[in-house]
PDB file of C-alpha atoms in Angstrom:
ATOM      1  CA  MET A   1      23.748  35.214 -20.015  1.00 75.00           C
ATOM      2  CA  ALA A   2      25.478  32.123 -19.854  1.00 92.00           C
ATOM      3  CA  ILE A   3      24.336  29.144 -22.203  1.00 97.00           C
ATOM      4  CA  SER A   4      23.010  26.421 -19.758  1.00 98.00           C
ATOM      5  CA  LEU A   5      21.546  23.025 -20.210  1.00 98.00           C
ATOM      6  CA  SER A   6      18.525  21.476 -18.366  1.00 99.00           C
ATOM      7  CA  VAL A   7      16.358  18.022 -18.506  1.00 98.00           C
ATOM      8  CA  ASP A   8      12.785  17.775 -18.173  1.00 98.00           C
ATOM      9  CA  ASP A   9      11.230  15.623 -15.813  1.00 98.00           C
ATOM     10  CA  VAL A  10       8.667  12.962 -17.557  1.00 97.00           C
ATOM     11  CA  VAL A  11       5.890  10.829 -16.546  1.00 96.00           C
ATOM     12  CA  VAL A  12       4.648   7.651 -18.724  1.00 94.00           C
ATOM     13  CA  GLY A  13       2.504   5.131 -18.522  1.00 90.00           C
ATOM     14  CA  GLU A  14       4.376   1.470 -17.547  1.00 90.00           C
ATOM     15  CA  ASP A  15       3.043   0.142 -21.135  1.00 89.00           C
ATOM     16  CA  ALA A  16       4.880   3.313 -23.362  1.00 93.00           C
ATOM     17  CA  ALA A  17       7.970   1.150 -24.088  1.00 93.00           C
ATOM     18  CA  TYR A  18      10.009   4.269 -23.469  1.00 96.00           C
ATOM     19  CA  VAL A  19      10.758   7.296 -21.576  1.00 97.00           C
ATOM     20  CA  ASP A  20      11.712  10.009 -23.575  1.00 98.00           C
ATOM     21  CA  PHE A  21      14.087  12.775 -21.549  1.00 99.00           C
ATOM     22  CA  VAL A  22      14.156  16.164 -23.298  1.00 98.00           C
ATOM     23  CA  ILE A  23      17.465  17.841 -22.959  1.00 99.00           C
ATOM     24  CA  ARG A  24      17.445  21.254 -23.477  1.00 98.00           C
ATOM     25  CA  LEU A  25      19.900  24.262 -24.415  1.00 98.00           C
ATOM     26  CA  ASN A  26      18.552  27.614 -23.250  1.00 98.00           C
ATOM     27  CA  GLU A  27      19.864  29.247 -26.193  1.00 97.00           C
ATOM     28  CA  ILE A  28      21.232  28.524 -29.707  1.00 96.00           C
ATOM     29  CA  SER A  29      25.405  28.204 -29.368  1.00 96.00           C
ATOM     30  CA  ALA A  30      27.950  28.944 -32.354  1.00 96.00           C
ATOM     31  CA  THR A  31      29.968  25.782 -31.470  1.00 97.00           C
ATOM     32  CA  ALA A  32      29.313  22.290 -30.378  1.00 98.00           C
ATOM     33  CA  VAL A  33      28.179  21.706 -26.981  1.00 98.00           C
ATOM     34  CA  THR A  34      28.563  18.151 -25.386  1.00 98.00           C
ATOM     35  CA  VAL A  35      27.371  16.579 -22.310  1.00 99.00           C
ATOM     36  CA  ASN A  36      27.235  13.100 -20.428  1.00 99.00           C
ATOM     37  CA  TRP A  37      24.395  11.480 -19.099  1.00 99.00           C
ATOM     38  CA  GLN A  38      23.627   8.662 -16.784  1.00 99.00           C
ATOM     39  CA  THR A  39      20.742   6.733 -15.551  1.00 98.00           C
ATOM     40  CA  TYR A  40      20.420   5.959 -11.608  1.00 97.00           C
ATOM     41  CA  ASN A  41      17.540   3.766  -9.819  1.00 95.00           C
ATOM     42  CA  GLN A  42      15.195   5.590  -7.262  1.00 94.00           C
ATOM     43  CA  THR A  43      12.231   3.154  -6.504  1.00 89.00           C
ATOM     44  CA  ALA A  44      12.458   1.928 -10.058  1.00 87.00           C
ATOM     45  CA  GLY A  45      15.004  -0.893 -10.129  1.00 85.00           C
ATOM     46  CA  TYR A  46      16.844  -2.690 -12.954  1.00 86.00           C
ATOM     47  CA  ASN A  47      14.176  -4.649 -13.966  1.00 87.00           C
ATOM     48  CA  ASP A  48      11.767  -1.617 -14.251  1.00 90.00           C
ATOM     49  CA  TYR A  49      13.897  -0.014 -16.908  1.00 94.00           C
ATOM     50  CA  THR A  50      17.188  -0.639 -19.197  1.00 94.00           C
ATOM     51  CA  SER A  51      19.842   1.463 -17.345  1.00 96.00           C
ATOM     52  CA  LEU A  52      22.218   3.334 -19.476  1.00 97.00           C
ATOM     53  CA  SER A  53      24.807   6.101 -19.961  1.00 98.00           C
ATOM     54  CA  GLY A  54      26.188   8.007 -22.870  1.00 98.00           C
ATOM     55  CA  SER A  55      27.042  11.227 -23.972  1.00 98.00           C
ATOM     56  CA  LEU A  56      25.031  13.853 -26.330  1.00 98.00           C
ATOM     57  CA  THR A  57      26.555  16.218 -28.996  1.00 98.00           C
ATOM     58  CA  PHE A  58      24.390  19.734 -29.658  1.00 98.00           C
ATOM     59  CA  SER A  59      25.744  20.900 -32.884  1.00 98.00           C
ATOM     60  CA  PRO A  60      25.557  24.339 -33.624  1.00 97.00           C
ATOM     61  CA  GLY A  61      21.871  25.904 -33.742  1.00 96.00           C
ATOM     62  CA  VAL A  62      20.427  22.780 -32.108  1.00 98.00           C
ATOM     63  CA  THR A  63      18.707  23.492 -28.683  1.00 98.00           C
ATOM     64  CA  GLN A  64      16.960  20.321 -27.807  1.00 98.00           C
ATOM     65  CA  MET A  65      17.711  16.758 -27.776  1.00 99.00           C
ATOM     66  CA  THR A  66      16.463  13.416 -26.432  1.00 98.00           C
ATOM     67  CA  VAL A  67      17.663  10.649 -24.526  1.00 99.00           C
ATOM     68  CA  ARG A  68      15.366   7.435 -25.010  1.00 98.00           C
ATOM     69  CA  ILE A  69      15.311   4.974 -22.026  1.00 98.00           C
ATOM     70  CA  PRO A  70      13.194   1.703 -22.446  1.00 97.00           C
ATOM     71  CA  ILE A  71      11.059   0.697 -19.773  1.00 94.00           C
ATOM     72  CA  THR A  72       9.935  -2.591 -18.713  1.00 88.00           C
ATOM     73  CA  ASN A  73       5.712  -3.575 -18.986  1.00 85.00           C
ATOM     74  CA  ASP A  74       5.812  -6.267 -15.987  1.00 80.00           C
ATOM     75  CA  SER A  75       2.564  -7.803 -14.948  1.00 74.00           C
ATOM     76  CA  LEU A  76       3.269  -7.200 -11.107  1.00 72.00           C
ATOM     77  CA  ASP A  77       0.695  -4.648  -9.427  1.00 69.00           C
ATOM     78  CA  GLU A  78       3.193  -2.300  -7.974  1.00 75.00           C
ATOM     79  CA  VAL A  79       3.156   0.911  -6.867  1.00 78.00           C
ATOM     80  CA  ASN A  80       4.277   4.269  -9.532  1.00 83.00           C
ATOM     81  CA  GLU A  81       8.380   4.213  -9.474  1.00 91.00           C
ATOM     82  CA  ALA A  82      10.742   6.545 -10.402  1.00 95.00           C
ATOM     83  CA  PHE A  83      14.143   6.562 -11.873  1.00 97.00           C
ATOM     84  CA  THR A  84      16.352   9.521 -13.062  1.00 98.00           C
ATOM     85  CA  LEU A  85      18.781  11.063 -15.743  1.00 98.00           C
ATOM     86  CA  GLU A  86      21.767  12.681 -14.604  1.00 99.00           C
ATOM     87  CA  LEU A  87      23.600  15.217 -16.887  1.00 99.00           C
ATOM     88  CA  TYR A  88      27.652  15.917 -15.813  1.00 98.00           C
ATOM     89  CA  SER A  89      30.457  17.313 -17.791  1.00 98.00           C
ATOM     90  CA  PRO A  90      29.150  19.786 -20.324  1.00 98.00           C
ATOM     91  CA  SER A  91      31.989  21.103 -22.477  1.00 97.00           C
ATOM     92  CA  ASN A  92      32.526  24.766 -23.591  1.00 93.00           C
ATOM     93  CA  ASN A  93      31.980  26.471 -20.487  1.00 94.00           C
ATOM     94  CA  VAL A  94      28.306  25.514 -20.414  1.00 97.00           C
ATOM     95  CA  THR A  95      26.619  25.353 -16.937  1.00 98.00           C
ATOM     96  CA  LEU A  96      24.122  22.992 -15.737  1.00 98.00           C
ATOM     97  CA  ALA A  97      20.825  24.876 -15.124  1.00 98.00           C
ATOM     98  CA  LYS A  98      19.079  21.128 -14.021  1.00 98.00           C
ATOM     99  CA  ASN A  99      20.732  18.430 -14.217  1.00 98.00           C
ATOM    100  CA  VAL A 100      18.568  15.877 -13.203  1.00 99.00           C
ATOM    101  CA  GLY A 101      15.229  14.787 -14.856  1.00 98.00           C
ATOM    102  CA  THR A 102      12.916  12.425 -12.887  1.00 98.00           C
ATOM    103  CA  ALA A 103      10.998   9.680 -15.020  1.00 97.00           C
ATOM    104  CA  ILE A 104       8.117   8.367 -12.872  1.00 95.00           C
ATOM    105  CA  ILE A 105       6.491   4.918 -14.122  1.00 93.00           C
ATOM    106  CA  VAL A 106       2.896   4.967 -13.496  1.00 90.00           C
ATOM    107  CA  ASP A 107       1.959   1.166 -13.252  1.00 82.00           C
ATOM    108  CA  ASN A 108      -0.643  -0.221 -15.679  1.00 73.00           C
ATOM    109  CA  ASP A 109      -1.423  -3.525 -13.675  1.00 70.00           C
ATOM    110  CA  ALA A 110      -4.808  -4.131 -12.040  1.00 64.00           C
ATOM    111  CA  PRO A 111      -4.755  -5.583  -8.739  1.00 64.00           C
ATOM    112  CA  SER A 112      -4.900  -9.690  -8.335  1.00 64.00           C
ATOM    113  CA  GLY A 113      -7.420  -9.187  -5.363  1.00 65.00           C
ATOM    114  CA  THR A 114      -6.794  -8.799  -2.175  1.00 69.00           C
ATOM    115  CA  PRO A 115      -4.639 -11.470  -0.636  1.00 73.00           C
ATOM    116  CA  VAL A 116      -6.558 -13.974   1.492  1.00 76.00           C
ATOM    117  CA  ILE A 117      -4.724 -14.540   5.050  1.00 82.00           C
ATOM    118  CA  SER A 118      -4.909 -17.488   7.047  1.00 80.00           C
ATOM    119  CA  ILE A 119      -3.852 -18.454  10.538  1.00 81.00           C
ATOM    120  CA  SER A 120      -2.369 -22.075  11.001  1.00 77.00           C
ATOM    121  CA  ASP A 121      -2.692 -23.841  14.170  1.00 73.00           C
ATOM    122  CA  PHE A 122      -1.161 -22.508  17.273  1.00 74.00           C
ATOM    123  CA  ILE A 123       1.319 -23.817  19.501  1.00 73.00           C
ATOM    124  CA  ILE A 124       1.130 -22.681  23.127  1.00 78.00           C
ATOM    125  CA  ASP A 125       4.291 -22.782  25.476  1.00 76.00           C
ATOM    126  CA  GLU A 126       2.798 -22.654  28.829  1.00 79.00           C
ATOM    127  CA  ALA A 127       6.175 -22.333  30.766  1.00 81.00           C
ATOM    128  CA  ALA A 128       7.138 -19.619  28.694  1.00 77.00           C
ATOM    129  CA  GLY A 129       3.678 -18.048  28.721  1.00 77.00           C
ATOM    130  CA  GLU A 130       3.408 -17.269  25.050  1.00 80.00           C
ATOM    131  CA  ALA A 131       1.360 -18.695  22.195  1.00 76.00           C
ATOM    132  CA  SER A 132       3.019 -18.460  18.470  1.00 76.00           C
ATOM    133  CA  PHE A 133       0.689 -18.030  15.282  1.00 77.00           C
ATOM    134  CA  VAL A 134       2.052 -18.524  11.391  1.00 81.00           C
ATOM    135  CA  ILE A 135       0.363 -16.364   9.112  1.00 82.00           C
ATOM    136  CA  ILE A 136      -0.006 -17.252   5.954  1.00 81.00           C
ATOM    137  CA  LEU A 137      -1.056 -14.958   2.485  1.00 79.00           C
ATOM    138  CA  ASP A 138      -2.447 -17.513  -0.079  1.00 75.00           C
ATOM    139  CA  ARG A 139      -0.115 -15.719  -2.794  1.00 70.00           C
ATOM    140  CA  PRO A 140       3.073 -13.532  -2.708  1.00 69.00           C
ATOM    141  CA  SER A 141       1.912  -9.697  -2.818  1.00 71.00           C
ATOM    142  CA  SER A 142       4.034  -6.647  -4.190  1.00 67.00           C
ATOM    143  CA  GLN A 143       2.459  -4.212  -2.103  1.00 70.00           C
ATOM    144  CA  VAL A 144       2.498  -3.792   1.852  1.00 77.00           C
ATOM    145  CA  VAL A 145       0.074  -6.440   3.404  1.00 78.00           C
ATOM    146  CA  SER A 146      -1.101  -5.618   7.039  1.00 80.00           C
ATOM    147  CA  LEU A 147      -3.507  -6.722   9.293  1.00 80.00           C
ATOM    148  CA  THR A 148      -5.050  -5.586  13.148  1.00 82.00           C
ATOM    149  CA  TYR A 149      -5.297  -8.499  15.248  1.00 79.00           C
ATOM    150  CA  ALA A 150      -6.253  -9.186  18.962  1.00 76.00           C
ATOM    151  CA  THR A 151      -6.614 -12.116  21.523  1.00 72.00           C
ATOM    152  CA  GLN A 152      -9.048 -13.094  23.632  1.00 70.00           C
TER     153      GLN A 152
END
């Protein structure tokens, strides 16, 4: 059986400070094994975690190592977010069994209440046969805000 590398998926709370990706060799290697890695945005952006890259070297006999990525504990109410760590270019004919690990950051911020929607005065353009309304939120929202409306 060929020696291969894999990276685990991880789920952490936003207040965890770090995501620890565990990288594993499926069996002991008699020689050192090096693999490069890089993080990539998915639904998380660079303000949600620290984008990093690097390489790991497994000494002979070592089968597990960890890559630690700092995450940001912000105060925004947002959906859970994800980023990935990708392994590439392993040495010594080692294969990649699972080269992408996904980190899910579970948001820990309570909603600040439902935004209040208001409608400003309307303008009627009789010549065009239409009316315009300006819809206003009382505060920004990091979530999608939708409303249903009708005219009478």
